[in-house]
Amino acid sequence: MRIGIDLGGTKIEVIALGEGGHEIWRRRAPTPAGDYRGTVQQITKLVEAAEKELGRRGTVGIGIPGTISPATGLIKNANSVCLIGHPLDRDLETALGRPIRIANDADCFALSEATDGAGAGAPSVFGVILGTGVGGGLVARGQLIQGVNAVAGEWGHNPLPWPREWRFAGGRINDERPGPLCYCGRHGCIETFLSGPALARDHQVATGLEMSSADIVAAAGTQPEAAETLQRYYDRLARALATVINIFDPTVIVLGGGLSQVKGIYAEVPKRWSEWVFSDEVATRLVPPKYGDSSGVRGAAWLWPEAGSANRP
Ligand SMILES: [Zn+2]
């Protein structure tokens, strides 16, 4: 049995996979806000509950916002800042009495979709989270690429490429340079243009209207301003993905997170990215996820190979 845990800012989700990757148990609990010790205890309780109810012991993989720094062994790059600087893997290993595997949540998403999801069978997959944050993970021949610095696929904090200026009626200008300030301390990160909050902010700059990203997407069929905001979003996503195609050249790009539900993306973005990809033809497929929000927790379970299989991250 393989247990997967998705540690989010507001909830902890746990699943147990049986033979063949079938889900046999699932539970959610709130994340103790700002409380590292409480978070370790909550995870431990959930794993113990799964094993007690199922009557067997499992491997444990966990997806986190951020990653374990290979240099220090401590969590870095987490937007749930109470985790930063803690050895979460070692603390959980002590609490649960077994080795633990930890990966970034976007890496877990990519691994899940590449293993038996929307990218199953593809030689290379780039998995992308477009949600409150923007992240990514790379999988080649079924193996997660974590990288020597454990930041492989972290495109959200690269700058938006080929920046441009947008002009609106009334003389308003939306210049992508230097771009909005990011929580990482730099300006113009891809995340500051492609996250849900970024879409809402962009719409406000263009129109003066305060709307949530979900409301903008819902209004795009009837309101021209909302439709234009989505056009800018497609343009930016195409440019940002083009740089990934130029480096990694994935067979499939799978989108996850709330904005992956915007249906127009899958037709509109590939129409635009050819302009930026250094190739005569672009065969890369851009697809919605198979497991959606469940991919984070499934991918965490997949960090351990199924007993008897050769799949290792
Ligand atoms: Zn940033």
Coordinates of C-alpha atoms and ligand atoms in Angstrom, one line a residue:
M1 CA 0.0 0.0 0.0
R2 CA 1.2 3.5 -0.9
I3 CA 0.1 6.5 1.1
G4 CA 0.2 10.0 -0.5
I5 CA -0.2 13.3 1.3
D6 CA -0.9 16.7 -0.2
L7 CA 0.1 19.3 2.3
G8 CA -1.6 22.6 1.3
G9 CA -1.9 26.0 2.9
T10 CA -5.5 25.3 4.1
K11 CA -6.0 21.5 4.0
I12 CA -4.0 18.3 4.3
E13 CA -5.3 15.5 2.0
V14 CA -4.3 11.9 2.4
I15 CA -5.0 8.9 0.1
A16 CA -4.0 5.3 0.1
L17 CA -3.4 3.5 -3.1
G18 CA -3.8 -0.3 -3.4
E19 CA -2.7 -2.6 -6.2
G20 CA -2.6 -1.0 -9.6
G21 CA -2.9 2.5 -8.2
H22 CA -6.5 2.1 -7.1
E23 CA -7.6 4.5 -4.4
I24 CA -8.7 2.6 -1.3
W25 CA -8.9 5.4 1.3
R26 CA -9.1 9.2 1.4
R27 CA -9.4 11.9 4.0
R28 CA -9.0 15.6 4.4
A29 CA -8.2 17.7 7.5
P30 CA -7.5 21.4 8.0
T31 CA -3.9 22.5 8.0
P32 CA -3.0 23.9 11.5
A33 CA -2.4 27.5 10.3
G34 CA 1.1 28.8 11.0
D35 CA 1.9 25.8 13.3
Y36 CA 4.7 23.6 12.2
R37 CA 4.6 21.1 15.1
G38 CA 0.8 20.9 14.8
T39 CA 1.2 20.2 11.0
V40 CA 3.6 17.3 11.7
Q41 CA 1.1 15.9 14.3
Q42 CA -1.8 16.2 12.0
I43 CA -0.1 14.3 9.2
T44 CA 1.0 11.6 11.6
K45 CA -2.5 11.2 12.9
L46 CA -3.9 10.9 9.4
V47 CA -1.4 8.2 8.4
E48 CA -2.1 6.3 11.6
A49 CA -5.8 6.5 10.9
A50 CA -5.4 5.1 7.4
E51 CA -3.3 2.2 8.5
K52 CA -5.5 1.4 11.5
E53 CA -8.7 1.3 9.3
L54 CA -7.0 -0.6 6.4
G55 CA -5.1 -2.9 8.7
R56 CA -1.8 -2.6 6.9
R57 CA 1.3 -0.4 6.7
G58 CA 2.2 1.7 3.7
T59 CA 5.0 3.7 2.1
V60 CA 4.6 7.5 2.7
G61 CA 5.1 10.2 0.1
I62 CA 4.3 13.8 0.6
G63 CA 3.8 16.8 -1.7
I64 CA 4.6 20.2 -0.2
P65 CA 4.5 23.8 -1.3
G66 CA 8.2 24.3 -1.6
T67 CA 11.0 21.8 -1.6
I68 CA 13.7 20.3 0.6
S69 CA 17.0 22.1 0.0
P70 CA 19.7 19.6 -1.0
A71 CA 22.2 22.0 0.6
T72 CA 20.7 22.2 4.1
G73 CA 18.1 19.5 4.3
L74 CA 15.5 22.1 5.3
I75 CA 12.4 23.3 3.5
K76 CA 12.9 26.3 1.1
N77 CA 10.7 28.2 -1.4
A78 CA 7.5 27.5 0.5
N79 CA 4.7 30.0 0.4
S80 CA 3.4 28.4 3.6
V81 CA 6.2 30.1 5.4
C82 CA 5.8 28.2 8.7
L83 CA 7.4 25.2 6.9
I84 CA 10.5 27.1 5.9
G85 CA 13.7 26.1 7.6
H86 CA 12.3 22.9 9.1
P87 CA 13.5 19.3 8.3
L88 CA 10.0 18.0 7.6
D89 CA 11.1 14.7 6.1
R90 CA 13.3 13.9 9.2
D91 CA 10.6 15.0 11.6
L92 CA 8.0 12.8 9.9
E93 CA 10.4 9.9 9.6
T94 CA 10.9 10.1 13.4
A95 CA 7.1 10.4 14.0
L96 CA 6.1 7.5 11.6
G97 CA 9.2 5.3 12.0
R98 CA 10.0 4.8 8.3
P99 CA 11.7 6.6 5.4
I100 CA 9.6 9.4 3.8
R101 CA 9.8 10.9 0.3
I102 CA 9.0 14.5 -0.2
A103 CA 8.6 16.5 -3.4
N104 CA 7.2 19.8 -4.5
D105 CA 3.5 19.8 -5.0
A106 CA 3.8 20.7 -8.7
D107 CA 6.3 17.8 -9.1
C108 CA 3.7 15.5 -7.6
F109 CA 1.0 16.8 -10.0
A110 CA 3.3 16.2 -13.0
L111 CA 4.3 12.7 -11.8
S112 CA 0.6 11.7 -11.3
E113 CA -0.5 13.0 -14.7
A114 CA 2.5 11.5 -16.4
T115 CA 2.1 8.1 -14.8
D116 CA -1.6 7.3 -15.4
G117 CA -3.2 10.6 -16.2
A118 CA -3.4 12.9 -19.2
G119 CA 0.3 12.4 -20.1
A120 CA 0.4 8.6 -19.6
G121 CA 2.7 7.0 -22.1
A122 CA 4.3 10.2 -23.3
P123 CA 8.1 10.2 -23.3
S124 CA 8.2 13.6 -21.6
V125 CA 5.7 15.7 -19.7
F126 CA 5.7 19.2 -18.3
G127 CA 3.1 19.5 -15.6
V128 CA 1.9 23.0 -14.7
I129 CA 0.0 24.4 -11.8
L130 CA -2.0 27.6 -12.6
G131 CA -3.7 28.4 -9.3
T132 CA -3.1 30.8 -6.4
G133 CA 0.6 30.2 -7.4
V134 CA 2.3 29.0 -10.5
G135 CA 4.6 26.0 -10.4
G136 CA 5.8 23.2 -12.7
G137 CA 7.3 19.8 -12.7
L138 CA 9.2 17.7 -15.3
V139 CA 8.9 14.0 -16.0
A140 CA 11.0 12.1 -18.5
R141 CA 10.3 8.4 -19.3
G142 CA 8.2 8.1 -16.3
Q143 CA 10.8 9.5 -13.9
L144 CA 10.4 12.8 -12.0
I145 CA 13.3 15.1 -12.6
Q146 CA 14.0 16.9 -9.3
G147 CA 17.4 18.4 -10.2
V148 CA 20.6 19.0 -8.3
N149 CA 19.1 22.1 -6.7
A150 CA 15.6 20.5 -6.4
V151 CA 14.1 23.3 -8.5
A152 CA 13.6 21.6 -11.8
G153 CA 10.5 22.9 -13.6
E154 CA 10.2 25.9 -11.3
W155 CA 9.3 28.3 -14.1
G156 CA 6.9 30.4 -12.0
H157 CA 9.8 32.6 -10.8
N158 CA 11.4 33.1 -14.2
P159 CA 10.5 36.4 -15.8
L160 CA 7.7 36.6 -18.3
P161 CA 9.5 36.4 -21.7
W162 CA 9.1 38.9 -24.6
P163 CA 7.4 41.5 -22.4
R164 CA 5.1 43.9 -24.1
E165 CA 2.8 46.9 -23.5
W166 CA -1.0 46.8 -23.7
R167 CA -2.9 50.0 -24.4
F168 CA -6.6 50.4 -23.5
A169 CA -9.4 52.9 -24.2
G170 CA -9.1 56.0 -22.0
G171 CA -5.3 56.0 -22.3
R172 CA -4.7 53.3 -19.7
I173 CA -1.5 51.4 -20.3
N174 CA -0.6 48.0 -18.9
D175 CA 3.2 47.6 -19.3
E176 CA 4.6 44.2 -18.5
R177 CA 8.0 45.8 -17.7
P178 CA 9.1 45.6 -14.9
G179 CA 5.9 43.8 -14.0
P180 CA 4.2 43.4 -10.6
L181 CA 6.3 42.8 -7.5
C182 CA 6.4 39.1 -6.6
Y183 CA 6.6 37.6 -3.1
C184 CA 10.0 36.2 -4.0
G185 CA 11.3 39.8 -4.1
R186 CA 11.6 40.2 -7.9
H187 CA 9.4 41.9 -10.4
G188 CA 7.7 40.4 -13.4
C189 CA 7.8 36.7 -12.5
I190 CA 5.6 34.5 -14.6
E191 CA 3.5 33.8 -11.4
T192 CA 2.7 37.5 -11.2
F193 CA 0.9 37.2 -14.6
L194 CA -0.5 33.7 -14.7
S195 CA -1.8 32.9 -11.2
G196 CA -5.5 33.4 -10.4
P197 CA -4.9 36.6 -8.3
A198 CA -2.7 37.9 -11.1
L199 CA -5.5 37.5 -13.6
A200 CA -7.8 39.4 -11.3
R201 CA -5.2 42.2 -10.8
D202 CA -4.6 42.4 -14.6
H203 CA -8.4 42.8 -15.2
Q204 CA -8.5 45.6 -12.6
V205 CA -5.6 47.4 -14.2
A206 CA -7.3 47.3 -17.6
T207 CA -10.9 48.1 -16.5
G208 CA -10.8 49.5 -13.0
L209 CA -13.2 46.6 -12.0
E210 CA -12.6 44.4 -9.1
M211 CA -13.6 40.8 -10.0
S212 CA -12.3 37.4 -8.9
S213 CA -10.5 35.3 -11.5
A214 CA -13.4 32.8 -11.5
D215 CA -15.9 35.6 -12.2
I216 CA -13.8 37.0 -15.0
V217 CA -13.7 33.5 -16.7
A218 CA -17.4 33.1 -16.2
A219 CA -18.1 36.6 -17.7
A220 CA -15.8 36.2 -20.7
G221 CA -18.7 34.8 -22.9
T222 CA -20.8 38.0 -22.4
Q223 CA -18.5 40.9 -21.4
P224 CA -15.9 42.1 -24.0
E225 CA -13.6 43.4 -21.2
A226 CA -13.4 40.0 -19.6
A227 CA -12.9 38.3 -22.9
E228 CA -10.0 40.7 -23.6
T229 CA -8.4 39.9 -20.2
L230 CA -8.5 36.3 -21.2
Q231 CA -6.9 37.1 -24.5
R232 CA -4.0 38.7 -22.6
Y233 CA -3.8 35.7 -20.4
Y234 CA -3.6 33.3 -23.5
D235 CA -0.8 35.5 -25.0
R236 CA 1.2 35.4 -21.8
L237 CA 0.8 31.7 -21.2
A238 CA 1.8 31.0 -24.8
R239 CA 5.0 33.1 -24.4
A240 CA 5.8 31.5 -21.0
L241 CA 5.3 27.9 -22.2
A242 CA 7.3 28.6 -25.4
T243 CA 10.5 29.0 -23.3
V244 CA 9.8 25.6 -21.7
I245 CA 9.3 24.0 -25.1
N246 CA 12.5 25.6 -26.3
I247 CA 14.5 24.0 -23.4
F248 CA 12.7 20.7 -22.5
D249 CA 10.6 20.1 -25.6
P250 CA 8.0 18.0 -23.9
T251 CA 5.6 15.8 -25.8
V252 CA 2.7 16.8 -23.5
I253 CA 2.0 19.8 -21.3
V254 CA -0.7 19.1 -18.7
L255 CA -2.3 22.0 -16.9
G256 CA -3.6 21.9 -13.3
G257 CA -4.9 24.3 -10.7
G258 CA -8.1 26.4 -10.9
L259 CA -7.2 28.1 -14.2
S260 CA -6.7 24.8 -16.0
Q261 CA -10.6 24.7 -16.1
V262 CA -10.6 27.6 -18.6
K263 CA -11.5 25.7 -21.8
G264 CA -10.3 28.3 -24.2
I265 CA -6.7 27.8 -23.2
Y266 CA -6.3 24.4 -25.0
A267 CA -7.2 25.9 -28.4
E268 CA -6.0 29.5 -28.0
V269 CA -2.6 29.0 -26.5
P270 CA -1.2 26.5 -29.1
K271 CA -2.4 28.9 -31.8
R272 CA -0.1 31.6 -30.3
W273 CA 3.0 29.7 -29.1
S274 CA 4.3 28.9 -32.6
E275 CA 5.3 32.5 -32.9
W276 CA 7.8 32.0 -30.0
V277 CA 8.9 28.4 -30.2
F278 CA 12.1 28.0 -32.2
S279 CA 10.7 25.3 -34.6
D280 CA 8.9 25.2 -37.9
E281 CA 6.1 23.0 -36.3
V282 CA 5.1 22.5 -32.7
A283 CA 3.8 19.0 -32.0
T284 CA 3.6 19.5 -28.2
R285 CA 0.1 18.7 -27.0
L286 CA -1.5 21.0 -24.4
V287 CA -4.1 19.1 -22.3
P288 CA -6.3 19.4 -19.3
P289 CA -5.6 17.1 -16.3
K290 CA -7.2 13.7 -15.9
Y291 CA -7.2 13.8 -12.1
G292 CA -7.3 17.5 -11.5
D293 CA -7.1 18.5 -7.9
S294 CA -6.5 14.9 -6.9
S295 CA -3.2 14.7 -8.9
G296 CA -1.1 16.3 -6.1
V297 CA -2.0 13.6 -3.6
R298 CA -1.9 10.8 -6.1
G299 CA 1.6 11.9 -7.3
A300 CA 2.8 12.0 -3.7
A301 CA 1.8 8.3 -3.3
W302 CA 3.6 7.6 -6.6
L303 CA 6.9 8.9 -5.2
W304 CA 7.3 5.3 -4.0
P305 CA 7.3 2.5 -6.6
E306 CA 4.5 0.0 -6.5
A307 CA 5.9 -3.2 -4.9
G308 CA 7.7 -5.2 -7.5
S309 CA 7.8 -2.4 -10.1
A310 CA 10.9 -0.6 -11.4
N311 CA 9.4 2.8 -11.2
R312 CA 11.6 5.0 -9.1
P313 CA 11.7 8.8 -8.9
Ligands
ZN1 ZN 8.8 35.4 -8.1

